[in-house]
């Protein structure tokens, strides 16, 4: 991406960002650029009344002026890459995001309770992302991402929506086929399903997993980092010549089949640090995604947030902040992320209407992959908090395979958890699942595969953990299920009356549709 290798090895993400900005400013003062964020015009949707667009100021990232763009006839331009995300309150808030290939005028969302009732029109915000020639493999490329935040929605209700702009109105009869739907979270505890994986990218396998995801009818989907792989290096260094911002166009088009109706909640991995756009590497992500903004540090950690669906709290963390293996953003939060995380855990564990806490992020706490294995920074910073607050399920990516642990406490097996078994986190410990086989090329294990119907139990497995001073070999007993092929995670949440056991039924599902693992997490309902 433009920083010489010998310099990149010694630079943080912020230093590389400044190097690139200076380099391209000198090369072309007019055409250098980064993220340009306009004012938000995300109207509040009030059922039964015409929505009024409320303009909210948004802090722009450090930018240069992007090239001037000329608009074309909007009738000739169709939106693509629709993807949804919950707001801070999934019962009443949803953000609809999409992309257009060229600049358009007056983008908007139409929304209603029926496909023939789309009179409510909400203005949208355009975020323009410019990548000049010479940054990686991209030519001069400008991307236009559009976002509309909806508030005051009704809990547990399905809405129809269409996205458009001047010249392209989804309410026109010939464009009704472009409509989408979404359903808000319920106001009270109710059964639901969610799915999860990490490390998808653009591939036939990514498409296959998406088609299976849609068939699970999930309430939402968790993507545990390394989203599109526009930067194939993943080291947080800008010397990689393979960076190509246009990969995001392909990824959002691929994902639209699911994400247009299922909130696609992302966490950021090492391949999501793109140094050109901002000092923390996340400027491109901020242009493409609108996530809940209730985290501890939106400037440095835009991918850290939480939300509640029914009886389950979900927390997204940014392990780049604590990673010894890939230290480009190591320590970027100054400790605020871990402090915020503990406060969230304490709050959710004390809440009378929340039973389960699910945490998802990229780098693995426990994995025996020959590629990345386990991250010592995660073990040091967060594993003690998982155990202190009895986190019910930890979902990771990073390693491109499926692996599930026994119940772990104090870095040891607290209880063997065979396929079909039940874990009780209130008294036993934490279960960790690596679900990083969503589409990218697969890694390897040192031990044989062992999964449902093909079990090969190993008393010990050779692996390693990434520490501050480098890799440390370890022999572990907690590797219970290993599957080296494409797959994802399905979780069925079933509430129960107070005092009885409420459950998370977790399944690993292969790209073929076969089940490769299943287990239950149970705790007494509040």
Short mmCIF file of C-alpha atoms in Angstrom, two decimals:
data_model
loop_
_atom_site.label_atom_id
_atom_site.label_comp_id
_atom_site.label_asym_id
_atom_site.label_seq_id
_atom_site.Cartn_x
_atom_site.Cartn_y
_atom_site.Cartn_z
CA UNK A 1 0.00 0.00 0.00
CA UNK A 2 2.95 2.36 -0.32
CA UNK A 3 5.16 2.28 2.83
CA UNK A 4 8.55 0.62 2.26
CA UNK A 5 8.82 -2.70 4.07
CA UNK A 6 11.77 -1.62 6.21
CA UNK A 7 9.80 1.37 7.48
CA UNK A 8 6.48 -0.45 7.86
CA UNK A 9 8.06 -2.99 10.22
CA UNK A 10 8.81 -0.19 12.71
CA UNK A 11 5.59 1.83 12.32
CA UNK A 12 2.26 1.73 14.13
CA UNK A 13 -1.01 2.01 12.19
CA UNK A 14 -1.16 5.74 13.01
CA UNK A 15 2.39 6.38 11.79
CA UNK A 16 1.77 4.53 8.53
CA UNK A 17 -1.43 6.48 7.99
CA UNK A 18 0.44 9.79 8.33
CA UNK A 19 3.21 8.55 5.99
CA UNK A 20 0.70 7.68 3.28
CA UNK A 21 -1.20 10.95 3.61
CA UNK A 22 2.02 12.93 3.28
CA UNK A 23 3.21 10.82 0.34
CA UNK A 24 0.02 11.16 -1.67
CA UNK A 25 -0.40 14.84 -0.79
CA UNK A 26 2.96 15.55 -2.37
CA UNK A 27 2.15 13.38 -5.37
CA UNK A 28 -1.18 14.99 -6.10
CA UNK A 29 -2.56 17.68 -3.82
CA UNK A 30 -5.95 17.78 -5.50
CA UNK A 31 -6.58 14.06 -5.80
CA UNK A 32 -5.33 12.76 -2.45
CA UNK A 33 -8.17 11.70 -0.20
CA UNK A 34 -9.75 9.53 2.41
CA UNK A 35 -13.16 9.27 4.00
CA UNK A 36 -15.46 12.23 3.53
CA UNK A 37 -18.45 12.07 5.80
CA UNK A 38 -21.49 14.21 5.20
CA UNK A 39 -24.02 15.19 7.83
CA UNK A 40 -26.37 12.44 8.92
CA UNK A 41 -29.91 12.83 7.77
CA UNK A 42 -31.29 9.73 9.41
CA UNK A 43 -34.90 10.52 10.19
CA UNK A 44 -36.80 9.13 13.12
CA UNK A 45 -39.50 6.77 11.95
CA UNK A 46 -42.67 7.25 13.93
CA UNK A 47 -45.29 4.60 13.15
CA UNK A 48 -48.47 6.14 11.83
CA UNK A 49 -46.94 9.49 11.03
CA UNK A 50 -44.70 10.95 8.35
CA UNK A 51 -41.07 10.65 9.38
CA UNK A 52 -39.14 13.87 9.82
CA UNK A 53 -35.46 13.87 8.91
CA UNK A 54 -33.32 14.95 11.83
CA UNK A 55 -29.84 16.17 10.93
CA UNK A 56 -27.11 15.09 13.32
CA UNK A 57 -23.51 16.24 13.14
CA UNK A 58 -20.95 13.51 12.60
CA UNK A 59 -17.29 14.03 13.30
CA UNK A 60 -15.34 13.70 10.07
CA UNK A 61 -12.21 11.59 9.98
CA UNK A 62 -8.95 13.32 9.07
CA UNK A 63 -9.23 13.73 5.31
CA UNK A 64 -7.97 15.44 2.26
CA UNK A 65 -10.29 16.62 -0.47
CA UNK A 66 -11.47 13.78 -2.67
CA UNK A 67 -11.85 14.31 -6.40
CA UNK A 68 -14.92 16.17 -7.58
CA UNK A 69 -17.62 13.79 -8.73
CA UNK A 70 -20.29 14.35 -11.31
CA UNK A 71 -23.68 12.73 -10.85
CA UNK A 72 -25.48 10.83 -13.58
CA UNK A 73 -29.16 10.32 -14.29
CA UNK A 74 -30.40 8.50 -11.19
CA UNK A 75 -32.77 6.39 -13.25
CA UNK A 76 -29.73 4.62 -14.68
CA UNK A 77 -28.24 3.71 -11.28
CA UNK A 78 -29.43 0.87 -9.04
CA UNK A 79 -28.39 0.51 -5.38
CA UNK A 80 -26.65 -2.70 -4.29
CA UNK A 81 -24.96 -4.22 -1.24
CA UNK A 82 -27.77 -3.60 1.24
CA UNK A 83 -26.87 -4.53 4.81
CA UNK A 84 -28.65 -3.96 8.09
CA UNK A 85 -27.38 -3.31 11.60
CA UNK A 86 -29.10 -2.87 14.93
CA UNK A 87 -28.89 0.47 16.69
CA UNK A 88 -28.23 0.77 20.41
CA UNK A 89 -31.71 -0.60 21.09
CA UNK A 90 -32.56 -3.46 18.68
CA UNK A 91 -36.22 -3.24 19.70
CA UNK A 92 -36.67 0.21 18.21
CA UNK A 93 -33.62 1.06 16.06
CA UNK A 94 -32.26 -0.24 12.77
CA UNK A 95 -29.76 1.18 10.29
CA UNK A 96 -30.15 0.41 6.59
CA UNK A 97 -26.95 0.75 4.58
CA UNK A 98 -26.19 0.26 0.91
CA UNK A 99 -23.88 1.27 -1.92
CA UNK A 100 -24.24 3.03 -5.25
CA UNK A 101 -21.65 2.74 -8.04
CA UNK A 102 -21.63 6.46 -8.84
CA UNK A 103 -22.70 9.67 -7.11
CA UNK A 104 -26.47 10.16 -6.87
CA UNK A 105 -28.73 12.93 -5.63
CA UNK A 106 -30.97 12.86 -2.55
CA UNK A 107 -30.74 9.21 -1.42
CA UNK A 108 -33.52 7.96 0.83
CA UNK A 109 -35.29 5.00 2.38
CA UNK A 110 -38.99 4.25 2.04
CA UNK A 111 -40.50 2.17 4.84
CA UNK A 112 -43.89 0.82 5.83
CA UNK A 113 -45.81 -2.07 7.30
CA UNK A 114 -46.79 -3.36 3.84
CA UNK A 115 -45.10 -3.36 0.42
CA UNK A 116 -47.97 -1.24 -0.95
CA UNK A 117 -47.65 1.31 1.85
CA UNK A 118 -44.24 2.97 1.52
CA UNK A 119 -45.27 6.60 1.82
CA UNK A 120 -42.87 7.30 4.68
CA UNK A 121 -39.65 8.63 3.23
CA UNK A 122 -36.44 9.13 5.23
CA UNK A 123 -33.39 10.99 3.99
CA UNK A 124 -30.06 9.14 4.00
CA UNK A 125 -26.41 10.06 4.47
CA UNK A 126 -23.70 9.46 1.86
CA UNK A 127 -20.16 8.62 2.99
CA UNK A 128 -17.66 8.91 0.16
CA UNK A 129 -14.52 6.79 0.32
CA UNK A 130 -11.72 7.70 -2.08
CA UNK A 131 -8.72 5.48 -2.77
CA UNK A 132 -6.09 7.00 -5.09
CA UNK A 133 -4.02 5.04 -7.57
CA UNK A 134 -0.88 3.72 -5.91
CA UNK A 135 -2.54 2.66 -2.68
CA UNK A 136 -2.17 -1.08 -3.09
CA UNK A 137 -3.65 -2.58 -6.24
CA UNK A 138 -6.47 -0.05 -6.56
CA UNK A 139 -6.70 2.44 -9.37
CA UNK A 140 -8.35 5.76 -8.60
CA UNK A 141 -11.55 4.46 -7.03
CA UNK A 142 -14.38 6.27 -5.28
CA UNK A 143 -16.99 4.33 -3.34
CA UNK A 144 -20.33 5.72 -2.22
CA UNK A 145 -21.86 4.22 0.92
CA UNK A 146 -25.32 5.31 2.01
CA UNK A 147 -26.87 5.00 5.48
CA UNK A 148 -30.24 5.76 7.04
CA UNK A 149 -30.84 5.26 10.75
CA UNK A 150 -34.40 4.42 11.75
CA UNK A 151 -35.63 5.03 15.29
CA UNK A 152 -38.96 4.83 17.14
CA UNK A 153 -39.74 1.48 15.53
CA UNK A 154 -42.13 -0.97 17.18
CA UNK A 155 -40.60 -4.00 18.94
CA UNK A 156 -41.06 -7.40 17.34
CA UNK A 157 -42.51 -5.98 14.12
CA UNK A 158 -41.64 -6.71 10.49
CA UNK A 159 -41.18 -3.71 8.19
CA UNK A 160 -40.86 -3.43 4.43
CA UNK A 161 -38.34 -1.00 3.01
CA UNK A 162 -36.84 0.17 -0.24
CA UNK A 163 -33.72 2.24 -0.88
CA UNK A 164 -33.50 4.82 -3.62
CA UNK A 165 -32.42 8.24 -4.79
CA UNK A 166 -33.53 10.93 -7.19
CA UNK A 167 -34.62 9.08 -10.34
CA UNK A 168 -34.86 5.68 -8.65
CA UNK A 169 -37.91 5.27 -6.41
CA UNK A 170 -38.46 1.76 -4.99
CA UNK A 171 -42.17 2.52 -4.57
CA UNK A 172 -42.62 2.55 -8.36
CA UNK A 173 -44.43 -0.62 -9.51
CA UNK A 174 -41.58 -1.83 -11.72
CA UNK A 175 -39.12 -1.57 -8.80
CA UNK A 176 -41.12 -3.37 -6.12
CA UNK A 177 -38.88 -6.39 -6.61
CA UNK A 178 -36.06 -4.40 -4.98
CA UNK A 179 -37.85 -4.20 -1.62
CA UNK A 180 -36.46 -5.78 1.52
CA UNK A 181 -37.74 -6.55 5.01
CA UNK A 182 -36.43 -6.56 8.55
CA UNK A 183 -37.83 -7.47 11.96
CA UNK A 184 -37.03 -5.62 15.17
CA UNK A 185 -36.11 -7.42 18.38
CA UNK A 186 -39.00 -8.38 20.67
CA UNK A 187 -39.94 -6.35 23.73
CA UNK A 188 -39.91 -9.44 25.94
CA UNK A 189 -38.13 -12.79 26.21
CA UNK A 190 -38.95 -15.09 23.30
CA UNK A 191 -37.17 -17.93 21.46
CA UNK A 192 -34.87 -16.88 18.62
CA UNK A 193 -31.93 -18.06 16.54
CA UNK A 194 -28.71 -16.30 15.61
CA UNK A 195 -25.75 -17.36 13.46
CA UNK A 196 -22.05 -16.55 13.56
CA UNK A 197 -18.76 -16.98 11.73
CA UNK A 198 -15.53 -15.15 10.96
CA UNK A 199 -13.10 -14.77 8.05
CA UNK A 200 -15.46 -14.84 5.09
CA UNK A 201 -14.04 -12.81 2.21
CA UNK A 202 -15.29 -13.28 -1.35
CA UNK A 203 -15.49 -16.86 -2.62
CA UNK A 204 -17.74 -19.69 -3.69
CA UNK A 205 -17.57 -20.99 -0.13
CA UNK A 206 -18.64 -17.60 1.20
CA UNK A 207 -21.66 -17.73 -1.09
CA UNK A 208 -22.49 -21.25 0.02
CA UNK A 209 -22.37 -20.35 3.69
CA UNK A 210 -24.56 -17.31 3.07
CA UNK A 211 -27.20 -19.44 1.38
CA UNK A 212 -27.25 -21.79 4.37
CA UNK A 213 -27.36 -18.88 6.81
CA UNK A 214 -30.52 -17.54 5.22
CA UNK A 215 -32.15 -20.93 5.64
CA UNK A 216 -31.62 -20.81 9.41
CA UNK A 217 -33.91 -17.76 9.64
CA UNK A 218 -31.62 -15.99 12.14
CA UNK A 219 -32.70 -12.88 14.04
CA UNK A 220 -29.18 -11.51 13.52
CA UNK A 221 -25.74 -12.65 12.37
CA UNK A 222 -22.36 -12.10 14.05
CA UNK A 223 -19.29 -11.69 11.84
CA UNK A 224 -16.23 -12.12 14.08
CA UNK A 225 -13.75 -10.09 12.07
CA UNK A 226 -11.72 -10.31 8.84
CA UNK A 227 -14.73 -9.34 6.82
CA UNK A 228 -13.90 -8.81 3.13
CA UNK A 229 -10.11 -9.23 2.91
CA UNK A 230 -9.54 -6.18 0.74
CA UNK A 231 -6.18 -6.15 2.52
CA UNK A 232 -4.88 -9.72 2.16
CA UNK A 233 -1.82 -9.11 4.36
CA UNK A 234 -3.58 -8.75 7.69
CA UNK A 235 -0.47 -7.57 9.49
CA UNK A 236 -1.56 -3.96 9.89
CA UNK A 237 1.34 -2.95 7.66
CA UNK A 238 0.92 -0.84 4.56
CA UNK A 239 3.67 -2.50 2.50
CA UNK A 240 1.21 -5.07 1.13
CA UNK A 241 0.75 -4.39 -2.58
CA UNK A 242 -2.35 -6.56 -2.75
CA UNK A 243 -4.72 -4.12 -1.01
CA UNK A 244 -7.73 -3.46 -3.25
CA UNK A 245 -10.66 -1.41 -1.99
CA UNK A 246 -12.86 -2.74 -4.81
CA UNK A 247 -13.03 -6.13 -3.08
CA UNK A 248 -15.56 -4.49 -0.76
CA UNK A 249 -17.90 -3.95 -3.73
CA UNK A 250 -17.83 -7.69 -4.38
CA UNK A 251 -18.23 -8.58 -0.73
CA UNK A 252 -21.27 -6.39 -0.10
CA UNK A 253 -22.91 -7.68 -3.29
CA UNK A 254 -22.24 -11.26 -2.16
CA UNK A 255 -23.56 -10.68 1.36
CA UNK A 256 -26.70 -8.82 0.35
CA UNK A 257 -28.77 -11.99 0.01
CA UNK A 258 -28.69 -12.34 3.81
CA UNK A 259 -27.71 -8.92 5.15
CA UNK A 260 -30.60 -7.10 3.45
CA UNK A 261 -32.99 -8.79 5.91
CA UNK A 262 -30.75 -9.98 8.78
CA UNK A 263 -28.76 -7.46 10.87
CA UNK A 264 -25.12 -8.17 10.02
CA UNK A 265 -23.23 -7.28 13.19
CA UNK A 266 -19.49 -7.08 12.57
CA UNK A 267 -16.43 -7.08 14.79
CA UNK A 268 -13.05 -5.98 13.43
CA UNK A 269 -10.10 -8.29 12.81
CA UNK A 270 -6.52 -7.79 11.70
CA UNK A 271 -7.44 -7.80 7.99
CA UNK A 272 -9.88 -4.94 8.68
CA UNK A 273 -7.07 -2.49 9.55
CA UNK A 274 -6.61 -0.48 6.32
CA UNK A 275 -3.94 2.14 7.03
CA UNK A 276 -4.73 4.60 4.26
CA UNK A 277 -8.07 5.80 5.58
CA UNK A 278 -7.40 6.74 9.23
CA UNK A 279 -4.74 6.45 11.95
CA UNK A 280 -6.43 3.43 13.55
CA UNK A 281 -7.01 1.69 10.21
CA UNK A 282 -10.79 1.67 10.60
CA UNK A 283 -11.76 4.70 8.50
CA UNK A 284 -12.89 2.48 5.64
CA UNK A 285 -15.02 0.39 7.99
CA UNK A 286 -16.67 3.52 9.38
CA UNK A 287 -17.64 4.50 5.85
CA UNK A 288 -19.18 1.07 5.14
CA UNK A 289 -20.87 0.18 8.44
CA UNK A 290 -23.03 1.94 11.00
CA UNK A 291 -22.84 0.04 14.28
CA UNK A 292 -24.19 0.77 17.76
CA UNK A 293 -22.29 3.72 19.21
CA UNK A 294 -22.42 2.74 22.88
CA UNK A 295 -18.79 1.58 23.11
CA UNK A 296 -16.01 3.17 25.16
CA UNK A 297 -14.06 4.95 22.42
CA UNK A 298 -15.68 5.60 19.05
CA UNK A 299 -12.60 7.44 17.80
CA UNK A 300 -10.20 4.52 18.23
CA UNK A 301 -12.51 1.51 18.66
CA UNK A 302 -15.59 1.89 16.42
CA UNK A 303 -16.11 -1.89 16.40
CA UNK A 304 -16.62 -2.17 20.17
CA UNK A 305 -20.27 -2.12 21.23
CA UNK A 306 -23.06 -4.14 22.82
CA UNK A 307 -26.72 -4.86 22.25
CA UNK A 308 -29.51 -6.93 23.79
CA UNK A 309 -31.90 -9.22 21.94
CA UNK A 310 -34.53 -10.86 24.14
CA UNK A 311 -32.81 -12.46 27.14
CA UNK A 312 -29.32 -12.35 25.57
CA UNK A 313 -26.69 -9.62 25.73
CA UNK A 314 -24.09 -9.59 22.95
CA UNK A 315 -20.75 -7.79 23.25
CA UNK A 316 -18.34 -7.07 20.37
CA UNK A 317 -14.69 -6.48 21.29
CA UNK A 318 -11.62 -5.36 19.32
CA UNK A 319 -8.71 -7.73 20.01
CA UNK A 320 -6.32 -5.71 17.84
CA UNK A 321 -6.07 -3.56 20.97
CA UNK A 322 -4.62 -6.46 23.00
CA UNK A 323 -2.90 -8.62 20.35
CA UNK A 324 0.73 -9.63 20.89
CA UNK A 325 0.76 -11.56 17.62
CA UNK A 326 -0.20 -8.62 15.37
CA UNK A 327 0.65 -5.48 17.39
CA UNK A 328 -0.19 -2.71 14.89
CA UNK A 329 -2.94 -1.37 17.19
CA UNK A 330 -1.67 -2.86 20.46
CA UNK A 331 -2.69 -0.64 23.38
CA UNK A 332 -4.67 1.79 21.22
CA UNK A 333 -7.43 2.14 23.85
CA UNK A 334 -5.06 2.78 26.74
CA UNK A 335 -6.97 0.21 28.78
CA UNK A 336 -10.39 1.81 28.35
CA UNK A 337 -11.77 -1.15 26.38
CA UNK A 338 -11.16 -3.66 29.17
CA UNK A 339 -12.59 -1.29 31.79
CA UNK A 340 -15.70 -0.74 29.68
CA UNK A 341 -15.99 -4.47 29.04
CA UNK A 342 -15.99 -5.29 32.72
CA UNK A 343 -18.60 -2.59 33.39
CA UNK A 344 -20.81 -4.09 30.68
CA UNK A 345 -20.44 -7.59 32.09
CA UNK A 346 -21.29 -6.39 35.58
CA UNK A 347 -24.34 -4.52 34.31
CA UNK A 348 -25.68 -7.36 32.20
CA UNK A 349 -25.08 -10.05 34.81
CA UNK A 350 -27.06 -7.98 37.33
CA UNK A 351 -29.94 -7.16 34.92
CA UNK A 352 -33.15 -8.96 35.86
CA UNK A 353 -34.23 -9.57 32.26
CA UNK A 354 -30.91 -10.84 30.82
CA UNK A 355 -29.91 -14.48 31.21
CA UNK A 356 -27.10 -15.03 28.71
CA UNK A 357 -23.99 -13.06 27.79
CA UNK A 358 -22.35 -13.87 24.43
CA UNK A 359 -19.02 -12.26 23.52
CA UNK A 360 -17.61 -12.26 19.99
CA UNK A 361 -14.35 -10.95 18.57
CA UNK A 362 -11.61 -12.01 16.18
CA UNK A 363 -8.43 -13.39 17.81
CA UNK A 364 -8.82 -16.70 19.64
CA UNK A 365 -8.41 -17.21 23.34
CA UNK A 366 -8.14 -20.98 22.83
CA UNK A 367 -7.37 -22.66 19.50
CA UNK A 368 -4.87 -25.24 18.27
CA UNK A 369 -4.53 -24.08 14.66
CA UNK A 370 -1.04 -24.31 13.19
CA UNK A 371 -1.48 -20.78 11.81
CA UNK A 372 -2.38 -18.40 14.67
CA UNK A 373 -3.38 -20.71 17.54
CA UNK A 374 -4.14 -18.79 20.76
CA UNK A 375 -3.71 -15.09 21.56
CA UNK A 376 -1.97 -14.44 24.87
CA UNK A 377 -3.18 -10.86 25.01
CA UNK A 378 -6.79 -12.07 25.06
CA UNK A 379 -5.99 -14.61 27.77
CA UNK A 380 -4.27 -11.94 29.84
CA UNK A 381 -6.85 -9.16 29.48
CA UNK A 382 -10.23 -10.80 29.04
CA UNK A 383 -10.27 -14.48 30.03
CA UNK A 384 -10.27 -13.58 33.76
CA UNK A 385 -13.32 -11.38 33.09
CA UNK A 386 -15.08 -14.16 31.15
CA UNK A 387 -14.67 -16.40 34.16
CA UNK A 388 -15.46 -13.78 36.82
CA UNK A 389 -18.77 -12.87 35.17
CA UNK A 390 -19.61 -16.37 33.89
CA UNK A 391 -19.77 -15.52 30.20
CA UNK A 392 -21.92 -18.15 28.52
CA UNK A 393 -20.31 -18.37 25.09
CA UNK A 394 -17.21 -16.87 23.42
CA UNK A 395 -17.13 -16.86 19.59
CA UNK A 396 -13.92 -16.18 17.63
CA UNK A 397 -12.58 -16.28 14.09
CA UNK A 398 -8.95 -15.69 12.98
CA UNK A 399 -8.14 -19.39 12.54
CA UNK A 400 -9.79 -20.77 9.40
CA UNK A 401 -11.39 -23.90 10.81
CA UNK A 402 -13.96 -25.01 13.36
CA UNK A 403 -12.76 -25.83 16.85
CA UNK A 404 -14.66 -26.08 20.12
CA UNK A 405 -13.21 -26.42 23.58
CA UNK A 406 -14.26 -28.28 26.69
CA UNK A 407 -15.43 -26.12 29.59
CA UNK A 408 -12.37 -24.08 30.63
CA UNK A 409 -11.53 -22.34 33.90
CA UNK A 410 -8.13 -21.21 35.10
CA UNK A 411 -6.59 -22.25 31.78
CA UNK A 412 -7.48 -25.87 32.51
CA UNK A 413 -10.29 -28.25 31.58
CA UNK A 414 -12.95 -27.73 34.24
CA UNK A 415 -15.24 -30.30 32.64
CA UNK A 416 -15.10 -32.42 29.54
CA UNK A 417 -17.88 -31.40 27.16
CA UNK A 418 -18.54 -34.18 24.65
CA UNK A 419 -20.66 -33.63 21.56
CA UNK A 420 -24.24 -33.38 22.78
CA UNK A 421 -23.15 -32.40 26.32
CA UNK A 422 -24.35 -29.53 28.53
CA UNK A 423 -22.27 -26.80 30.18
CA UNK A 424 -23.37 -24.84 33.25
CA UNK A 425 -21.36 -21.60 33.30
CA UNK A 426 -22.68 -20.51 36.70
CA UNK A 427 -20.63 -23.24 38.36
CA UNK A 428 -18.25 -24.71 35.78
CA UNK A 429 -16.51 -22.34 33.36
CA UNK A 430 -16.53 -21.01 29.80
CA UNK A 431 -16.85 -22.67 26.37
CA UNK A 432 -14.95 -21.18 23.41
CA UNK A 433 -15.78 -21.73 19.73
CA UNK A 434 -13.56 -20.83 16.80
CA UNK A 435 -15.84 -20.43 13.77
CA UNK A 436 -13.37 -19.01 11.26
CA UNK A 437 -14.14 -21.19 8.24
CA UNK A 438 -16.67 -18.93 6.51
CA UNK A 439 -14.95 -18.74 3.14
CA UNK A 440 -11.21 -18.07 3.13
CA UNK A 441 -8.59 -20.74 2.49
CA UNK A 442 -8.40 -23.28 5.30
CA UNK A 443 -5.57 -23.75 7.84
CA UNK A 444 -4.52 -26.98 9.59
CA UNK A 445 -4.49 -28.81 12.93
CA UNK A 446 -1.70 -30.83 14.51
CA UNK A 447 -4.27 -33.43 15.63
CA UNK A 448 -6.84 -35.37 13.55
CA UNK A 449 -10.28 -33.95 12.88
CA UNK A 450 -12.83 -34.99 15.49
CA UNK A 451 -16.47 -34.07 14.91
CA UNK A 452 -19.97 -35.50 15.11
CA UNK A 453 -20.04 -38.98 13.62
CA UNK A 454 -16.24 -38.96 13.15
CA UNK A 455 -14.86 -38.64 16.66
CA UNK A 456 -11.16 -39.16 17.33
CA UNK A 457 -10.61 -38.12 20.92
CA UNK A 458 -7.12 -36.88 21.75
CA UNK A 459 -5.94 -36.66 25.37
CA UNK A 460 -3.51 -33.90 24.43
CA UNK A 461 -2.84 -31.66 21.43
CA UNK A 462 0.37 -29.76 20.61
CA UNK A 463 -0.14 -26.05 20.07
CA UNK A 464 1.22 -22.61 20.99
CA UNK A 465 0.16 -19.26 22.40
CA UNK A 466 1.32 -15.84 21.20
CA UNK A 467 2.91 -13.90 24.06
CA UNK A 468 4.59 -10.50 24.29
CA UNK A 469 8.02 -12.06 23.75
CA UNK A 470 6.91 -14.44 20.98
CA UNK A 471 5.35 -17.87 20.60
CA UNK A 472 5.31 -20.28 23.51
CA UNK A 473 4.61 -23.94 22.84
CA UNK A 474 1.97 -25.65 24.94
CA UNK A 475 0.30 -29.04 25.12
CA UNK A 476 -3.43 -28.75 25.77
CA UNK A 477 -6.24 -31.05 26.79
CA UNK A 478 -9.19 -28.76 26.02
CA UNK A 479 -9.50 -29.28 22.23
CA UNK A 480 -12.76 -31.21 22.03
CA UNK A 481 -14.09 -30.77 18.44
CA UNK A 482 -11.98 -30.07 15.34
CA UNK A 483 -13.33 -29.78 11.80
CA UNK A 484 -11.17 -28.65 8.90
CA UNK A 485 -13.69 -27.52 6.33
CA UNK A 486 -16.11 -24.66 5.70
CA UNK A 487 -18.75 -24.12 8.35
CA UNK A 488 -20.63 -21.67 10.57
CA UNK A 489 -22.35 -21.54 13.94
CA UNK A 490 -26.06 -21.67 14.73
CA UNK A 491 -27.35 -20.81 18.22
CA UNK A 492 -30.96 -21.37 19.33
CA UNK A 493 -31.99 -19.42 22.42
CA UNK A 494 -34.91 -20.75 24.46
CA UNK A 495 -36.10 -18.74 27.48
CA UNK A 496 -37.66 -20.43 30.50
CA UNK A 497 -39.77 -19.40 33.50
CA UNK A 498 -37.89 -17.97 36.45
CA UNK A 499 -35.84 -20.59 38.31
CA UNK A 500 -35.93 -23.15 35.48
CA UNK A 501 -33.12 -23.74 33.02
CA UNK A 502 -32.99 -21.49 29.96
CA UNK A 503 -30.74 -22.74 27.17
CA UNK A 504 -28.41 -21.88 24.33
CA UNK A 505 -28.36 -24.82 21.93
CA UNK A 506 -25.21 -24.42 19.84
CA UNK A 507 -24.59 -26.24 16.56
CA UNK A 508 -21.66 -26.27 14.20
CA UNK A 509 -22.99 -26.64 10.65
CA UNK A 510 -20.85 -27.54 7.65
CA UNK A 511 -21.12 -25.94 4.22
CA UNK A 512 -22.76 -29.20 3.14
CA UNK A 513 -25.56 -28.65 5.67
CA UNK A 514 -24.39 -31.51 7.91
CA UNK A 515 -24.14 -30.95 11.65
CA UNK A 516 -20.57 -31.32 12.89
CA UNK A 517 -21.06 -30.40 16.55
CA UNK A 518 -23.77 -29.61 19.07
CA UNK A 519 -23.86 -28.80 22.75
CA UNK A 520 -26.03 -26.89 25.21
CA UNK A 521 -25.29 -24.03 27.58
CA UNK A 522 -27.82 -23.87 30.43
CA UNK A 523 -28.39 -21.53 33.36
CA UNK A 524 -31.29 -20.79 35.66
CA UNK A 525 -33.58 -18.08 34.30
CA UNK A 526 -33.95 -14.89 36.30
#
